[in-house]
PDB file of C-alpha atoms and ligand atoms in Angstrom:
ATOM      1  CA  MET N   1      49.406 140.585 -20.050  1.00 94.00           C
ATOM      2  CA  TYR N   2      48.953 144.305 -19.648  1.00 96.00           C
ATOM      3  CA  VAL N   3      51.492 145.389 -17.079  1.00 98.00           C
ATOM      4  CA  ARG N   4      55.070 144.219 -17.200  1.00 98.00           C
ATOM      5  CA  ARG N   5      56.563 146.174 -14.359  1.00 98.00           C
ATOM      6  CA  ALA N   6      55.760 148.660 -11.613  1.00 98.00           C
ATOM      7  CA  TYR N   7      58.528 151.076 -10.708  1.00 98.00           C
ATOM      8  CA  VAL N   8      59.356 154.563  -9.484  1.00 97.00           C
ATOM      9  CA  ARG N   9      61.065 156.883 -11.964  1.00 97.00           C
ATOM     10  CA  GLU N  10      64.405 158.315 -10.964  1.00 95.00           C
ATOM     11  CA  ALA N  11      62.914 161.803 -10.601  1.00 95.00           C
ATOM     12  CA  ASN N  12      60.189 160.491  -8.290  1.00 95.00           C
ATOM     13  CA  ARG N  13      62.441 158.456  -5.986  1.00 94.00           C
ATOM     14  CA  PRO N  14      62.127 159.440  -2.339  1.00 93.00           C
ATOM     15  CA  GLY N  15      64.832 161.672  -0.936  1.00 93.00           C
ATOM     16  CA  ARG N  16      66.418 161.019   2.428  1.00 91.00           C
ATOM     17  CA  ALA N  17      63.634 162.756   4.374  1.00 92.00           C
ATOM     18  CA  GLU N  18      60.885 160.923   2.515  1.00 91.00           C
ATOM     19  CA  ARG N  19      62.540 157.570   3.067  1.00 93.00           C
ATOM     20  CA  GLY N  20      61.962 158.074   6.769  1.00 95.00           C
ATOM     21  CA  ARG N  21      58.234 158.541   6.253  1.00 95.00           C
ATOM     22  CA  TRP N  22      55.384 156.256   5.283  1.00 96.00           C
ATOM     23  CA  PRO N  23      54.999 154.596   2.802  1.00 96.00           C
ATOM     24  CA  PHE N  24      58.747 154.317   2.150  1.00 97.00           C
ATOM     25  CA  THR N  25      59.308 152.990   5.664  1.00 97.00           C
ATOM     26  CA  VAL N  26      57.494 149.822   4.564  1.00 97.00           C
ATOM     27  CA  PRO N  27      60.272 147.474   3.337  1.00 98.00           C
ATOM     28  CA  CYS N  28      58.480 146.243   0.213  1.00 97.00           C
ATOM     29  CA  VAL N  29      57.670 149.830  -0.803  1.00 97.00           C
ATOM     30  CA  ALA N  30      61.296 150.842  -0.275  1.00 97.00           C
ATOM     31  CA  GLU N  31      62.405 147.937  -2.477  1.00 97.00           C
ATOM     32  CA  LEU N  32      59.819 148.775  -5.118  1.00 97.00           C
ATOM     33  CA  ALA N  33      61.075 152.366  -5.191  1.00 96.00           C
ATOM     34  CA  GLU N  34      64.657 151.161  -5.635  1.00 95.00           C
ATOM     35  CA  GLU N  35      64.333 148.132  -7.866  1.00 96.00           C
ATOM     36  CA  GLY N  36      60.827 148.025  -9.281  1.00 97.00           C
ATOM     37  CA  LEU N  37      58.654 144.939  -9.352  1.00 98.00           C
ATOM     38  CA  THR N  38      58.313 142.829 -12.509  1.00 98.00           C
ATOM     39  CA  PHE N  39      55.287 140.740 -13.368  1.00 98.00           C
ATOM     40  CA  GLN N  40      56.331 137.445 -14.846  1.00 97.00           C
ATOM     41  CA  ALA N  41      53.070 135.518 -15.107  1.00 98.00           C
ATOM     42  CA  PRO N  42      49.456 136.368 -15.904  1.00 97.00           C
ATOM     43  CA  VAL N  43      48.503 135.689 -12.272  1.00 98.00           C
ATOM     44  CA  THR N  44      50.634 137.161  -9.479  1.00 98.00           C
ATOM     45  CA  PHE N  45      49.979 136.780  -5.768  1.00 98.00           C
ATOM     46  CA  LEU N  46      51.362 139.000  -3.052  1.00 98.00           C
ATOM     47  CA  VAL N  47      51.541 137.095   0.199  1.00 98.00           C
ATOM     48  CA  GLY N  48      52.672 138.385   3.585  1.00 96.00           C
ATOM     49  CA  ASP N  49      51.698 139.132   7.143  1.00 95.00           C
ATOM     50  CA  ASN N  50      49.297 141.876   8.199  1.00 95.00           C
ATOM     51  CA  GLY N  51      51.033 145.208   7.873  1.00 96.00           C
ATOM     52  CA  SER N  52      53.649 143.957   5.394  1.00 97.00           C
ATOM     53  CA  GLY N  53      52.413 146.408   2.748  1.00 97.00           C
ATOM     54  CA  LYS N  54      50.284 144.298   0.393  1.00 96.00           C
ATOM     55  CA  SER N  55      47.360 146.728   0.327  1.00 94.00           C
ATOM     56  CA  THR N  56      49.670 149.692  -0.143  1.00 95.00           C
ATOM     57  CA  LEU N  57      51.147 147.960  -3.194  1.00 96.00           C
ATOM     58  CA  VAL N  58      47.940 146.746  -4.809  1.00 95.00           C
ATOM     59  CA  GLU N  59      46.171 150.076  -4.301  1.00 92.00           C
ATOM     60  CA  ALA N  60      48.977 151.967  -6.008  1.00 95.00           C
ATOM     61  CA  ILE N  61      49.075 149.413  -8.850  1.00 96.00           C
ATOM     62  CA  ALA N  62      45.305 149.702  -9.324  1.00 93.00           C
ATOM     63  CA  GLU N  63      45.621 153.495  -9.389  1.00 92.00           C
ATOM     64  CA  GLY N  64      48.406 153.239 -11.929  1.00 93.00           C
ATOM     65  CA  PHE N  65      45.971 151.460 -14.251  1.00 93.00           C
ATOM     66  CA  LYS N  66      43.229 153.959 -13.350  1.00 89.00           C
ATOM     67  CA  LEU N  67      41.095 151.333 -11.688  1.00 86.00           C
ATOM     68  CA  ASP N  68      39.347 152.169  -8.480  1.00 65.00           C
ATOM     69  CA  SER N  69      37.424 150.103  -6.024  1.00 58.00           C
ATOM     70  CA  TYR N  70      34.204 150.440  -7.973  1.00 52.00           C
ATOM     71  CA  GLY N  71      35.752 149.253 -11.202  1.00 45.00           C
ATOM     72  CA  GLY N  72      36.719 151.025 -14.388  1.00 40.00           C
ATOM     73  CA  ARG N  73      33.288 151.480 -15.896  1.00 44.00           C
ATOM     74  CA  LEU N  74      31.674 153.239 -12.974  1.00 42.00           C
ATOM     75  CA  ALA N  75      34.719 154.960 -11.595  1.00 44.00           C
ATOM     76  CA  ALA N  76      33.996 158.324 -13.169  1.00 44.00           C
ATOM     77  CA  LYS N  77      30.447 158.446 -11.874  1.00 45.00           C
ATOM     78  CA  ARG N  78      31.409 157.482  -8.380  1.00 49.00           C
ATOM     79  CA  GLY N  79      33.075 160.805  -7.896  1.00 49.00           C
ATOM     80  CA  ARG N  80      36.615 159.915  -7.034  1.00 52.00           C
ATOM     81  CA  PRO N  81      38.667 161.660  -9.693  1.00 55.00           C
ATOM     82  CA  ASP N  82      41.722 159.924 -11.092  1.00 54.00           C
ATOM     83  CA  SER N  83      43.845 162.704  -9.669  1.00 58.00           C
ATOM     84  CA  VAL N  84      43.244 161.663  -6.040  1.00 70.00           C
ATOM     85  CA  LYS N  85      45.983 159.185  -5.329  1.00 83.00           C
ATOM     86  CA  THR N  86      47.651 157.414  -2.471  1.00 89.00           C
ATOM     87  CA  ALA N  87      51.172 158.427  -1.497  1.00 93.00           C
ATOM     88  CA  LEU N  88      52.697 155.517  -3.417  1.00 95.00           C
ATOM     89  CA  GLY N  89      50.255 155.918  -6.308  1.00 94.00           C
ATOM     90  CA  GLU N  90      51.548 159.484  -6.728  1.00 93.00           C
ATOM     91  CA  VAL N  91      55.008 158.283  -7.691  1.00 96.00           C
ATOM     92  CA  LEU N  92      54.409 154.831  -9.162  1.00 97.00           C
ATOM     93  CA  THR N  93      54.719 154.211 -12.901  1.00 97.00           C
ATOM     94  CA  LEU N  94      53.473 151.115 -14.710  1.00 97.00           C
ATOM     95  CA  GLU N  95      55.375 149.785 -17.679  1.00 98.00           C
ATOM     96  CA  THR N  96      52.592 148.429 -19.864  1.00 96.00           C
ATOM     97  CA  THR N  97      52.655 145.955 -22.731  1.00 96.00           C
ATOM     98  CA  ALA N  98      51.302 147.037 -26.133  1.00 95.00           C
ATOM     99  CA  ALA N  99      47.879 145.701 -25.110  1.00 94.00           C
ATOM    100  CA  GLY N 100      48.140 147.504 -21.789  1.00 95.00           C
ATOM    101  CA  SER N 101      49.006 150.818 -23.432  1.00 94.00           C
ATOM    102  CA  ARG N 102      46.080 150.462 -25.837  1.00 93.00           C
ATOM    103  CA  MET N 103      43.661 149.764 -23.026  1.00 91.00           C
ATOM    104  CA  LEU N 104      45.003 152.467 -20.745  1.00 89.00           C
ATOM    105  CA  GLY N 105      45.081 155.079 -23.510  1.00 88.00           C
ATOM    106  CA  GLY N 106      41.681 154.135 -24.955  1.00 84.00           C
ATOM    107  CA  PRO N 107      38.249 155.262 -23.855  1.00 82.00           C
ATOM    108  CA  ARG N 108      37.065 154.266 -20.418  1.00 76.00           C
ATOM    109  CA  SER N 109      34.317 152.147 -21.940  1.00 74.00           C
ATOM    110  CA  ARG N 110      36.892 149.859 -23.465  1.00 77.00           C
ATOM    111  CA  LYS N 111      38.820 149.404 -20.270  1.00 79.00           C
ATOM    112  CA  GLN N 112      38.370 145.988 -18.762  1.00 82.00           C
ATOM    113  CA  GLY N 113      39.491 145.594 -15.251  1.00 84.00           C
ATOM    114  CA  PHE N 114      38.580 145.896 -11.683  1.00 83.00           C
ATOM    115  CA  PHE N 115      39.987 146.673  -8.301  1.00 87.00           C
ATOM    116  CA  LEU N 116      38.377 144.515  -5.686  1.00 84.00           C
ATOM    117  CA  ARG N 117      39.123 145.711  -2.198  1.00 78.00           C
ATOM    118  CA  ALA N 118      38.336 143.470   0.753  1.00 67.00           C
ATOM    119  CA  GLU N 119      36.792 146.288   2.787  1.00 64.00           C
ATOM    120  CA  THR N 120      34.430 147.551   0.116  1.00 64.00           C
ATOM    121  CA  ALA N 121      33.720 144.428  -1.898  1.00 61.00           C
ATOM    122  CA  PHE N 122      30.584 143.385  -0.056  1.00 59.00           C
ATOM    123  CA  GLN N 123      29.111 146.863  -0.097  1.00 62.00           C
ATOM    124  CA  MET N 124      29.853 146.918  -3.799  1.00 61.00           C
ATOM    125  CA  THR N 125      28.033 143.652  -4.437  1.00 59.00           C
ATOM    126  CA  GLU N 126      24.960 145.188  -2.794  1.00 60.00           C
ATOM    127  CA  ASN N 127      25.154 148.550  -4.545  1.00 61.00           C
ATOM    128  CA  LEU N 128      25.794 147.350  -8.048  1.00 57.00           C
ATOM    129  CA  GLY N 129      23.270 144.507  -8.341  1.00 55.00           C
ATOM    130  CA  GLY N 130      20.997 145.396 -11.286  1.00 56.00           C
ATOM    131  CA  VAL N 131      23.139 148.268 -12.586  1.00 56.00           C
ATOM    132  CA  PRO N 132      23.243 147.733 -16.364  1.00 54.00           C
ATOM    133  CA  GLY N 133      26.582 146.351 -17.362  1.00 55.00           C
ATOM    134  CA  TYR N 134      27.032 144.723 -14.017  1.00 55.00           C
ATOM    135  CA  TRP N 135      25.483 141.500 -12.884  1.00 55.00           C
ATOM    136  CA  GLU N 136      21.811 140.729 -13.289  1.00 58.00           C
ATOM    137  CA  ASP N 137      21.229 138.598 -10.238  1.00 60.00           C
ATOM    138  CA  ASN N 138      20.217 140.396  -7.111  1.00 62.00           C
ATOM    139  CA  THR N 139      23.193 139.774  -4.893  1.00 60.00           C
ATOM    140  CA  ALA N 140      21.474 141.277  -1.855  1.00 59.00           C
ATOM    141  CA  GLU N 141      19.359 138.128  -1.661  1.00 62.00           C
ATOM    142  CA  MET N 142      22.359 135.869  -1.659  1.00 63.00           C
ATOM    143  CA  SER N 143      24.674 134.939   1.123  1.00 65.00           C
ATOM    144  CA  HIS N 144      27.889 136.873   1.439  1.00 64.00           C
ATOM    145  CA  GLY N 145      29.941 134.169  -0.280  1.00 67.00           C
ATOM    146  CA  GLU N 146      27.383 133.475  -3.011  1.00 70.00           C
ATOM    147  CA  GLY N 147      27.188 137.181  -3.796  1.00 69.00           C
ATOM    148  CA  PHE N 148      30.944 137.371  -4.097  1.00 70.00           C
ATOM    149  CA  LEU N 149      31.173 134.437  -6.441  1.00 73.00           C
ATOM    150  CA  THR N 150      28.424 135.864  -8.626  1.00 75.00           C
ATOM    151  CA  VAL N 151      30.301 139.136  -8.814  1.00 72.00           C
ATOM    152  CA  PHE N 152      33.550 137.378  -9.608  1.00 75.00           C
ATOM    153  CA  ARG N 153      31.977 135.311 -12.370  1.00 76.00           C
ATOM    154  CA  GLU N 154      30.297 138.293 -13.996  1.00 75.00           C
ATOM    155  CA  MET N 155      33.045 140.843 -13.600  1.00 74.00           C
ATOM    156  CA  PHE N 156      36.074 138.745 -14.343  1.00 75.00           C
ATOM    157  CA  ASN N 157      34.906 137.313 -17.632  1.00 75.00           C
ATOM    158  CA  LYS N 158      36.946 139.336 -20.111  1.00 80.00           C
ATOM    159  CA  PRO N 159      40.620 139.916 -20.785  1.00 87.00           C
ATOM    160  CA  GLY N 160      41.585 142.856 -18.632  1.00 91.00           C
ATOM    161  CA  PHE N 161      43.688 143.911 -15.673  1.00 94.00           C
ATOM    162  CA  TYR N 162      42.284 142.693 -12.378  1.00 93.00           C
ATOM    163  CA  VAL N 163      43.648 143.817  -9.052  1.00 94.00           C
ATOM    164  CA  MET N 164      42.314 142.230  -5.870  1.00 92.00           C
ATOM    165  CA  ASP N 165      42.972 142.666  -2.192  1.00 93.00           C
ATOM    166  CA  GLU N 166      42.135 139.569  -0.147  1.00 92.00           C
ATOM    167  CA  PRO N 167      39.183 138.456  -2.285  1.00 89.00           C
ATOM    168  CA  GLU N 168      38.938 135.309  -0.154  1.00 89.00           C
ATOM    169  CA  ALA N 169      37.646 137.227   2.855  1.00 83.00           C
ATOM    170  CA  ALA N 170      34.032 136.005   2.554  1.00 78.00           C
ATOM    171  CA  LEU N 171      34.641 132.676   0.893  1.00 83.00           C
ATOM    172  CA  SER N 172      34.399 129.121   2.180  1.00 86.00           C
ATOM    173  CA  PHE N 173      36.940 126.483   1.232  1.00 90.00           C
ATOM    174  CA  THR N 174      34.791 125.352  -1.696  1.00 88.00           C
ATOM    175  CA  SER N 175      34.134 128.904  -2.889  1.00 85.00           C
ATOM    176  CA  CYS N 176      37.874 129.583  -2.748  1.00 90.00           C
ATOM    177  CA  LEU N 177      38.383 126.611  -5.052  1.00 91.00           C
ATOM    178  CA  HIS N 178      35.863 128.111  -7.481  1.00 88.00           C
ATOM    179  CA  LEU N 179      37.781 131.366  -7.327  1.00 90.00           C
ATOM    180  CA  VAL N 180      41.013 129.499  -8.097  1.00 94.00           C
ATOM    181  CA  SER N 181      39.422 128.107 -11.234  1.00 92.00           C
ATOM    182  CA  LEU N 182      38.231 131.591 -12.232  1.00 90.00           C
ATOM    183  CA  LEU N 183      41.641 133.145 -11.651  1.00 93.00           C
ATOM    184  CA  HIS N 184      43.353 130.367 -13.542  1.00 94.00           C
ATOM    185  CA  GLU N 185      40.985 130.760 -16.454  1.00 91.00           C
ATOM    186  CA  LEU N 186      41.529 134.527 -16.496  1.00 91.00           C
ATOM    187  CA  GLY N 187      45.255 133.927 -16.693  1.00 93.00           C
ATOM    188  CA  GLN N 188      44.788 131.425 -19.535  1.00 93.00           C
ATOM    189  CA  THR N 189      42.590 133.732 -21.591  1.00 91.00           C
ATOM    190  CA  GLY N 190      44.747 136.822 -21.793  1.00 91.00           C
ATOM    191  CA  ALA N 191      43.798 138.647 -18.608  1.00 94.00           C
ATOM    192  CA  GLN N 192      46.210 139.645 -15.880  1.00 96.00           C
ATOM    193  CA  VAL N 193      45.585 139.340 -12.169  1.00 96.00           C
ATOM    194  CA  VAL N 194      47.510 140.885  -9.290  1.00 97.00           C
ATOM    195  CA  CYS N 195      46.097 139.647  -5.996  1.00 97.00           C
ATOM    196  CA  ALA N 196      47.033 140.155  -2.359  1.00 97.00           C
ATOM    197  CA  THR N 197      46.008 137.137  -0.333  1.00 97.00           C
ATOM    198  CA  HIS N 198      46.323 135.230   2.936  1.00 96.00           C
ATOM    199  CA  SER N 199      44.793 132.160   1.370  1.00 97.00           C
ATOM    200  CA  PRO N 200      47.020 129.134   0.732  1.00 97.00           C
ATOM    201  CA  ILE N 201      44.223 127.887  -1.522  1.00 98.00           C
ATOM    202  CA  LEU N 202      44.332 130.877  -3.858  1.00 97.00           C
ATOM    203  CA  ALA N 203      48.125 131.041  -3.796  1.00 98.00           C
ATOM    204  CA  ALA N 204      48.201 127.478  -5.182  1.00 98.00           C
ATOM    205  CA  THR N 205      46.636 128.581  -8.490  1.00 98.00           C
ATOM    206  CA  PRO N 206      48.613 126.643 -11.130  1.00 97.00           C
ATOM    207  CA  GLY N 207      51.209 128.689 -12.977  1.00 97.00           C
ATOM    208  CA  ALA N 208      50.891 131.690 -10.667  1.00 98.00           C
ATOM    209  CA  ASP N 209      53.866 133.758  -9.620  1.00 98.00           C
ATOM    210  CA  ILE N 210      54.090 134.225  -5.856  1.00 98.00           C
ATOM    211  CA  ILE N 211      55.804 137.162  -4.229  1.00 98.00           C
ATOM    212  CA  GLU N 212      56.306 137.045  -0.496  1.00 97.00           C
ATOM    213  CA  VAL N 213      56.291 140.453   1.141  1.00 97.00           C
ATOM    214  CA  GLY N 214      57.831 141.139   4.546  1.00 96.00           C
ATOM    215  CA  GLU N 215      60.693 142.643   6.538  1.00 96.00           C
ATOM    216  CA  HIS N 216      63.073 141.625   3.752  1.00 96.00           C
ATOM    217  CA  GLY N 217      61.131 143.588   1.131  1.00 97.00           C
ATOM    218  CA  PHE N 218      59.799 141.173  -1.470  1.00 96.00           C
ATOM    219  CA  ARG N 219      60.999 137.917  -2.976  1.00 96.00           C
ATOM    220  CA  ARG N 220      59.707 135.347  -5.440  1.00 97.00           C
ATOM    221  CA  ILE N 221      58.988 132.071  -3.798  1.00 97.00           C
ATOM    222  CA  LYS N 222      57.416 128.680  -4.472  1.00 98.00           C
ATOM    223  CA  TRP N 223      54.081 127.849  -2.875  1.00 98.00           C
ATOM    224  CA  ASP N 224      55.716 125.035  -0.919  1.00 97.00           C
ATOM    225  CA  GLU N 225      58.165 127.425   0.678  1.00 97.00           C
ATOM    226  CA  LEU N 226      55.663 130.026   1.836  1.00 97.00           C
ATOM    227  CA  GLU N 227      55.650 130.707   5.550  1.00 94.00           C
ATOM    228  CA  LEU N 228      51.882 130.904   5.314  1.00 95.00           C
ATOM    229  CA  VAL N 229      51.665 127.355   3.949  1.00 97.00           C
ATOM    230  CA  ASP N 230      54.028 126.053   6.593  1.00 96.00           C
ATOM    231  CA  HIS N 231      51.920 127.599   9.383  1.00 96.00           C
ATOM    232  CA  TRP N 232      48.710 126.164   7.998  1.00 97.00           C
ATOM    233  CA  ARG N 233      50.223 122.713   7.604  1.00 97.00           C
ATOM    234  CA  ARG N 234      51.482 122.659  11.152  1.00 97.00           C
ATOM    235  CA  TYR N 235      48.291 124.109  12.571  1.00 97.00           C
ATOM    236  CA  LEU N 236      46.058 121.608  10.784  1.00 97.00           C
ATOM    237  CA  THR N 237      48.286 118.708  11.804  1.00 97.00           C
ATOM    238  CA  ASN N 238      48.082 119.718  15.435  1.00 97.00           C
ATOM    239  CA  PRO N 239      46.428 122.993  16.529  1.00 97.00           C
ATOM    240  CA  ASP N 240      47.904 122.552  19.990  1.00 96.00           C
ATOM    241  CA  ASN N 241      51.362 123.356  18.607  1.00 92.00           C
ATOM    242  CA  TYR N 242      50.141 126.918  18.370  1.00 95.00           C
ATOM    243  CA  LEU N 243      47.379 127.085  20.951  1.00 96.00           C
ATOM    244  CA  ARG N 244      49.502 126.104  23.913  1.00 94.00           C
ATOM    245  CA  HIS N 245      51.510 129.271  23.396  1.00 93.00           C
ATOM    246  CA  ILE N 246      48.515 131.550  23.490  1.00 92.00           C
ATOM    247  CA  ILE N 247      46.071 129.863  25.871  1.00 90.00           C
ATOM    248  CA  ASP N 248      46.924 129.048  29.497  1.00 78.00           C
TER     249      ASP N 248
HETATM  250  N1  ADP F 301      47.514 155.955   5.039  1.00 96.45           N
HETATM  251  C1  ADP F 301      48.476 155.446   5.825  1.00 96.45           C
HETATM  252  N2  ADP F 301      49.295 156.270   6.538  1.00 96.45           N
HETATM  253  C2  ADP F 301      50.278 155.771   7.310  1.00 96.45           C
HETATM  254  N3  ADP F 301      50.541 154.451   7.457  1.00 96.45           N
HETATM  255  C3  ADP F 301      49.761 153.588   6.781  1.00 96.45           C
HETATM  256  C4  ADP F 301      48.689 154.029   5.938  1.00 96.45           C
HETATM  257  N4  ADP F 301      48.115 152.946   5.381  1.00 96.45           N
HETATM  258  C5  ADP F 301      48.785 151.873   5.866  1.00 96.45           C
HETATM  259  N5  ADP F 301      49.781 152.257   6.710  1.00 96.45           N
HETATM  260  C6  ADP F 301      50.759 151.368   7.369  1.00 96.45           C
HETATM  261  O1  ADP F 301      51.553 150.766   6.339  1.00 96.45           O
HETATM  262  C7  ADP F 301      51.875 149.430   6.664  1.00 96.45           C
HETATM  263  C8  ADP F 301      51.414 148.505   5.548  1.00 96.45           C
HETATM  264  O2  ADP F 301      49.990 148.484   5.530  1.00 96.45           O
HETATM  265  P1  ADP F 301      49.148 147.633   4.503  1.00 96.45           P
HETATM  266  O3  ADP F 301      49.643 147.919   3.129  1.00 96.45           O
HETATM  267  O4  ADP F 301      47.717 147.897   4.775  1.00 96.45           O
HETATM  268  O5  ADP F 301      49.556 146.140   4.900  1.00 96.45           O
HETATM  269  P2  ADP F 301      48.827 144.756   4.547  1.00 96.45           P
HETATM  270  O6  ADP F 301      47.808 145.021   3.496  1.00 96.45           O
HETATM  271  O7  ADP F 301      49.952 143.871   4.080  1.00 96.45           O
HETATM  272  O8  ADP F 301      48.232 144.259   5.822  1.00 96.45           O
HETATM  273  C9  ADP F 301      51.211 149.157   8.015  1.00 96.45           C
HETATM  274  O9  ADP F 301      52.171 149.337   9.015  1.00 96.45           O
HETATM  275  C10 ADP F 301      50.135 150.209   8.102  1.00 96.45           C
HETATM  276  O10 ADP F 301      49.845 150.532   9.430  1.00 96.45           O
HETATM  277 MG1   MG F 302      45.788 144.628   3.447  1.00 96.45          MG
END
């Protein structure tokens, strides 16, 4: 593992005025600022409704490790300097392990890791096909899901710090299962993954730590107890349980 904890230093804690403004109005961000968030397993999932703050968290965590949405190796060339940060990224500190400190303090070329953002991931698969050091296959000729899986296989093959925001967006059920096996393998081989997801398939990755984000802030929870899993179970058993409330 590379990152043990994400927290806000005393001196950077929001004052009363700031607590009334975004992002500290988001309950999980407020809790992070107060308590910090520990990472207890190589693979951590953040699960929660739209707007619960998952992207805000993972973006700031990725920034803390100097990853951006184009990945560590190309970040410098892509023009977004490290100094441009999100509001939470400005104040967030990562407590790294010895391996994490070495990687973060070392040259960019030795940094292994990636921030995969749902909104930009597909564009990225198109732009980076054929760039040396990235994947060889031409992902533009593949379907959306195939391109994603190719990228995942090529990019996530070394120990490093991988941050992902809803990587399941383009994936079928079967492709999600492939991604589960990749994530699990990453976790088993010394990498660390922090992943925001709506997918009950991904969240079931064996050995993963699941943090449910919502009005309450955040809490550790078992897969079985996730609201998301409960909704899917009930919907698949009988869609009408839900549909009768929304369709006349
Ligand atoms: N740059 C921003 N400025 C103000 N509010 C924002 C900004 N980005 C996100 N928000 C708000 O913060 C909340 C959490 O958003 P987000 O982290 O994207 O949630 P999620 O990824 O869980 O859907 C939402 O209410 C969203 O509208
Ligand atoms: Mg999001």
